[in-house]
mmCIF file of C-alpha atoms in Angstrom:
data_model
loop_
_atom_site.group_PDB
_atom_site.id
_atom_site.type_symbol
_atom_site.label_atom_id
_atom_site.label_comp_id
_atom_site.label_asym_id
_atom_site.label_seq_id
_atom_site.Cartn_x
_atom_site.Cartn_y
_atom_site.Cartn_z
ATOM 1 C CA UNK A 1 -18.841 52.566 27.422
ATOM 2 C CA UNK A 2 -20.491 49.154 27.376
ATOM 3 C CA UNK A 3 -21.468 49.683 23.716
ATOM 4 C CA UNK A 4 -17.811 50.309 22.869
ATOM 5 C CA UNK A 5 -16.818 47.023 24.513
ATOM 6 C CA UNK A 6 -19.541 45.200 22.610
ATOM 7 C CA UNK A 7 -18.264 46.614 19.312
ATOM 8 C CA UNK A 8 -14.671 45.669 20.153
ATOM 9 C CA UNK A 9 -15.711 42.121 21.081
ATOM 10 C CA UNK A 10 -17.805 41.845 17.935
ATOM 11 C CA UNK A 11 -14.904 42.969 15.737
ATOM 12 C CA UNK A 12 -12.587 40.451 17.420
ATOM 13 C CA UNK A 13 -15.052 37.635 16.740
ATOM 14 C CA UNK A 14 -15.441 38.556 13.077
ATOM 15 C CA UNK A 15 -11.693 38.940 12.597
ATOM 16 C CA UNK A 16 -11.133 35.460 14.035
ATOM 17 C CA UNK A 17 -13.731 34.048 11.665
ATOM 18 C CA UNK A 18 -12.118 35.793 8.701
ATOM 19 C CA UNK A 19 -8.693 34.374 9.606
ATOM 20 C CA UNK A 20 -10.065 30.834 9.392
ATOM 21 C CA UNK A 21 -11.695 31.453 5.999
ATOM 22 C CA UNK A 22 -8.567 32.961 4.393
ATOM 23 C CA UNK A 23 -6.392 29.892 4.951
ATOM 24 C CA UNK A 24 -6.739 27.341 2.178
ATOM 25 C CA UNK A 25 -9.056 24.450 2.901
ATOM 26 C CA UNK A 26 -7.144 21.310 3.789
ATOM 27 C CA UNK A 27 -8.667 17.860 3.540
ATOM 28 C CA UNK A 28 -7.679 15.322 6.186
ATOM 29 C CA UNK A 29 -8.078 11.626 5.393
ATOM 30 C CA UNK A 30 -7.502 9.008 8.027
ATOM 31 C CA UNK A 31 -5.587 6.023 6.673
ATOM 32 C CA UNK A 32 -5.411 3.873 9.769
ATOM 33 C CA UNK A 33 -5.868 3.897 13.527
ATOM 34 C CA UNK A 34 -4.072 1.132 15.361
ATOM 35 C CA UNK A 35 -4.068 0.243 19.040
ATOM 36 C CA UNK A 36 -0.527 -0.173 20.320
ATOM 37 C CA UNK A 37 0.614 -1.312 23.724
ATOM 38 C CA UNK A 38 3.754 -0.818 25.743
ATOM 39 C CA UNK A 39 4.607 -3.430 28.354
ATOM 40 C CA UNK A 40 5.750 -1.835 31.585
ATOM 41 C CA UNK A 41 6.457 -3.072 35.096
ATOM 42 C CA UNK A 42 2.863 -2.355 36.139
ATOM 43 C CA UNK A 43 1.278 -4.028 33.121
ATOM 44 C CA UNK A 44 0.365 -2.993 29.586
ATOM 45 C CA UNK A 45 -0.100 0.662 28.671
ATOM 46 C CA UNK A 46 -2.494 1.044 25.730
ATOM 47 C CA UNK A 47 -2.369 3.959 23.296
ATOM 48 C CA UNK A 48 -3.561 4.729 19.771
ATOM 49 C CA UNK A 49 -1.560 5.570 16.661
ATOM 50 C CA UNK A 50 -3.190 7.470 13.798
ATOM 51 C CA UNK A 51 -1.872 7.872 10.250
ATOM 52 C CA UNK A 52 -3.405 10.860 8.433
ATOM 53 C CA UNK A 53 -2.935 12.343 4.949
ATOM 54 C CA UNK A 54 -3.407 16.121 4.725
ATOM 55 C CA UNK A 55 -3.768 18.018 1.447
ATOM 56 C CA UNK A 56 -5.650 20.766 -0.362
ATOM 57 C CA UNK A 57 -6.539 18.702 -3.474
ATOM 58 C CA UNK A 58 -4.604 21.230 -5.533
ATOM 59 C CA UNK A 59 -0.978 20.107 -5.424
ATOM 60 C CA UNK A 60 -0.132 20.064 -1.717
ATOM 61 C CA UNK A 61 0.061 16.883 0.343
ATOM 62 C CA UNK A 62 1.671 15.569 3.531
ATOM 63 C CA UNK A 63 1.579 12.449 5.702
ATOM 64 C CA UNK A 64 1.448 12.664 9.478
ATOM 65 C CA UNK A 65 1.596 10.217 12.372
ATOM 66 C CA UNK A 66 0.343 10.828 15.900
ATOM 67 C CA UNK A 67 0.220 8.725 19.039
ATOM 68 C CA UNK A 68 -1.868 9.421 22.134
ATOM 69 C CA UNK A 69 -3.905 7.782 24.873
ATOM 70 C CA UNK A 70 -7.162 8.396 23.006
ATOM 71 C CA UNK A 71 -8.166 8.384 19.343
ATOM 72 C CA UNK A 72 -9.155 12.060 19.098
ATOM 73 C CA UNK A 73 -5.812 13.367 20.371
ATOM 74 C CA UNK A 74 -3.910 10.906 18.176
ATOM 75 C CA UNK A 75 -5.833 12.203 15.145
ATOM 76 C CA UNK A 76 -5.112 15.837 16.087
ATOM 77 C CA UNK A 77 -1.406 15.127 16.531
ATOM 78 C CA UNK A 78 -1.251 13.295 13.202
ATOM 79 C CA UNK A 79 -3.040 16.192 11.482
ATOM 80 C CA UNK A 80 -0.555 18.774 12.800
ATOM 81 C CA UNK A 81 2.354 16.484 11.851
ATOM 82 C CA UNK A 82 0.949 16.167 8.331
ATOM 83 C CA UNK A 83 0.700 19.961 7.975
ATOM 84 C CA UNK A 84 4.347 20.289 9.030
ATOM 85 C CA UNK A 85 5.391 17.853 6.282
ATOM 86 C CA UNK A 86 3.456 19.415 3.370
ATOM 87 C CA UNK A 87 5.090 19.358 -0.061
ATOM 88 C CA UNK A 88 4.066 21.169 -3.250
ATOM 89 C CA UNK A 89 3.780 19.069 -6.412
ATOM 90 C CA UNK A 90 3.250 19.978 -10.071
ATOM 91 C CA UNK A 91 0.009 18.802 -11.688
ATOM 92 C CA UNK A 92 -0.696 18.809 -15.430
ATOM 93 C CA UNK A 93 -3.821 20.227 -17.092
ATOM 94 C CA UNK A 94 -5.264 16.704 -17.315
ATOM 95 C CA UNK A 95 -4.876 16.405 -13.493
ATOM 96 C CA UNK A 96 -2.064 13.875 -13.835
ATOM 97 C CA UNK A 97 1.652 13.848 -13.068
ATOM 98 C CA UNK A 98 4.166 15.274 -15.583
ATOM 99 C CA UNK A 99 6.318 12.131 -15.981
ATOM 100 C CA UNK A 100 7.086 8.635 -14.670
ATOM 101 C CA UNK A 101 8.532 8.625 -11.184
ATOM 102 C CA UNK A 102 9.758 6.149 -8.562
ATOM 103 C CA UNK A 103 9.721 6.700 -4.801
ATOM 104 C CA UNK A 104 11.525 4.658 -2.167
ATOM 105 C CA UNK A 105 11.026 4.705 1.578
ATOM 106 C CA UNK A 106 12.305 1.869 3.718
ATOM 107 C CA UNK A 107 11.534 -1.421 1.963
ATOM 108 C CA UNK A 108 8.694 0.158 -0.064
ATOM 109 C CA UNK A 109 9.003 1.136 -3.694
ATOM 110 C CA UNK A 110 6.260 3.052 -5.511
ATOM 111 C CA UNK A 111 6.128 3.375 -9.297
ATOM 112 C CA UNK A 112 3.854 6.099 -10.711
ATOM 113 C CA UNK A 113 2.997 6.744 -14.356
ATOM 114 C CA UNK A 114 0.835 9.479 -15.878
ATOM 115 C CA UNK A 115 -2.401 8.263 -17.388
ATOM 116 C CA UNK A 116 -4.873 9.529 -19.980
ATOM 117 C CA UNK A 117 -7.739 11.744 -18.916
ATOM 118 C CA UNK A 118 -10.713 9.840 -17.568
ATOM 119 C CA UNK A 119 -8.816 6.768 -16.402
ATOM 120 C CA UNK A 120 -8.958 7.732 -12.714
ATOM 121 C CA UNK A 121 -6.598 6.835 -9.896
ATOM 122 C CA UNK A 122 -5.400 3.261 -10.347
ATOM 123 C CA UNK A 123 -3.563 2.586 -7.094
ATOM 124 C CA UNK A 124 -4.037 0.576 -3.961
ATOM 125 C CA UNK A 125 -4.014 1.179 -0.237
ATOM 126 C CA UNK A 126 -2.525 4.312 1.224
ATOM 127 C CA UNK A 127 -0.994 5.376 -2.123
ATOM 128 C CA UNK A 128 -4.494 5.908 -3.506
ATOM 129 C CA UNK A 129 -5.410 8.127 -0.549
ATOM 130 C CA UNK A 130 -2.242 10.223 -0.933
ATOM 131 C CA UNK A 131 -2.891 10.751 -4.660
ATOM 132 C CA UNK A 132 -6.548 11.692 -4.148
ATOM 133 C CA UNK A 133 -5.764 14.188 -1.384
ATOM 134 C CA UNK A 134 -3.006 15.691 -3.557
ATOM 135 C CA UNK A 135 -5.583 16.375 -6.276
ATOM 136 C CA UNK A 136 -4.246 13.953 -8.877
ATOM 137 C CA UNK A 137 -7.133 12.367 -10.795
ATOM 138 C CA UNK A 138 -5.447 10.347 -13.593
ATOM 139 C CA UNK A 139 -2.476 8.196 -12.613
ATOM 140 C CA UNK A 140 -1.351 4.576 -12.493
ATOM 141 C CA UNK A 141 0.633 3.511 -9.417
ATOM 142 C CA UNK A 142 2.092 0.215 -8.268
ATOM 143 C CA UNK A 143 3.525 -0.527 -4.854
ATOM 144 C CA UNK A 144 6.346 -3.049 -4.626
ATOM 145 C CA UNK A 145 8.181 -4.503 -1.657
ATOM 146 C CA UNK A 146 6.639 -4.054 1.756
ATOM 147 C CA UNK A 147 2.916 -3.772 2.494
ATOM 148 C CA UNK A 148 3.506 -1.401 5.438
ATOM 149 C CA UNK A 149 0.798 1.281 5.185
ATOM 150 C CA UNK A 150 2.855 4.137 6.665
ATOM 151 C CA UNK A 151 5.964 3.412 4.602
ATOM 152 C CA UNK A 152 3.892 3.133 1.406
ATOM 153 C CA UNK A 153 2.285 6.511 2.100
ATOM 154 C CA UNK A 154 5.675 8.103 2.761
ATOM 155 C CA UNK A 155 7.147 6.481 -0.366
ATOM 156 C CA UNK A 156 4.269 7.986 -2.368
ATOM 157 C CA UNK A 157 5.075 11.433 -0.938
ATOM 158 C CA UNK A 158 8.767 10.920 -1.792
ATOM 159 C CA UNK A 159 7.801 9.991 -5.354
ATOM 160 C CA UNK A 160 5.581 13.057 -5.696
ATOM 161 C CA UNK A 161 8.401 15.191 -4.307
ATOM 162 C CA UNK A 162 10.679 13.955 -7.116
ATOM 163 C CA UNK A 163 8.352 15.375 -9.795
ATOM 164 C CA UNK A 164 9.649 18.276 -11.878
ATOM 165 C CA UNK A 165 8.287 20.434 -14.681
ATOM 166 C CA UNK A 166 9.934 21.314 -18.000
ATOM 167 C CA UNK A 167 10.522 24.858 -16.766
ATOM 168 C CA UNK A 168 12.335 23.630 -13.632
ATOM 169 C CA UNK A 169 14.591 21.332 -15.668
ATOM 170 C CA UNK A 170 15.372 24.100 -18.186
ATOM 171 C CA UNK A 171 16.267 26.500 -15.379
ATOM 172 C CA UNK A 172 18.466 23.897 -13.677
ATOM 173 C CA UNK A 173 20.373 23.258 -16.945
ATOM 174 C CA UNK A 174 20.538 26.954 -17.892
ATOM 175 C CA UNK A 175 18.685 26.051 -21.059
ATOM 176 C CA UNK A 176 16.651 28.687 -22.848
ATOM 177 C CA UNK A 177 14.778 27.710 -26.040
ATOM 178 C CA UNK A 178 15.269 31.128 -27.712
ATOM 179 C CA UNK A 179 19.089 30.763 -27.458
ATOM 180 C CA UNK A 180 19.021 27.338 -29.151
ATOM 181 C CA UNK A 181 17.067 28.667 -32.137
ATOM 182 C CA UNK A 182 19.588 31.461 -32.605
ATOM 183 C CA UNK A 183 22.557 29.063 -32.490
ATOM 184 C CA UNK A 184 21.087 26.636 -35.025
ATOM 185 C CA UNK A 185 20.282 29.303 -37.633
#
């Protein structure tokens, strides 16, 4: 009987390990940890706020924010928040974006342009981190307006969310290339 229990426990352990390996590998990059304080009647209450970018370096990315009494819990909360806010983005064969795009969030404005292969990520601050975690290797980005790190990261995610492919646009317009050729001839 004890051998049966050992086998059951062993199979449970291996199944739990297999579950972790099947989910796609997400990369978490910490953008900033800031110490924030709340003034109360008894004095100041200190806590930490973490801003984290989560992505799989293959077209999925999300930004999360977490606040807790210690850094580790703030990071964990930010990581789970980032996974909740994941978006899927199209990436070209040259690991760039399909077209020019603008993203706005709050007072921040991000302009992104596709770049030739080998140019790398030309962006600053949190926008660079978002693009790298998303898996985009060749892009030019400029942030205008506010220098707020969180708003710039969210504006970058908004911009990436506005990206579309030719197939998506054709489907939206009910445009099929084979029909056009037949009409013209």
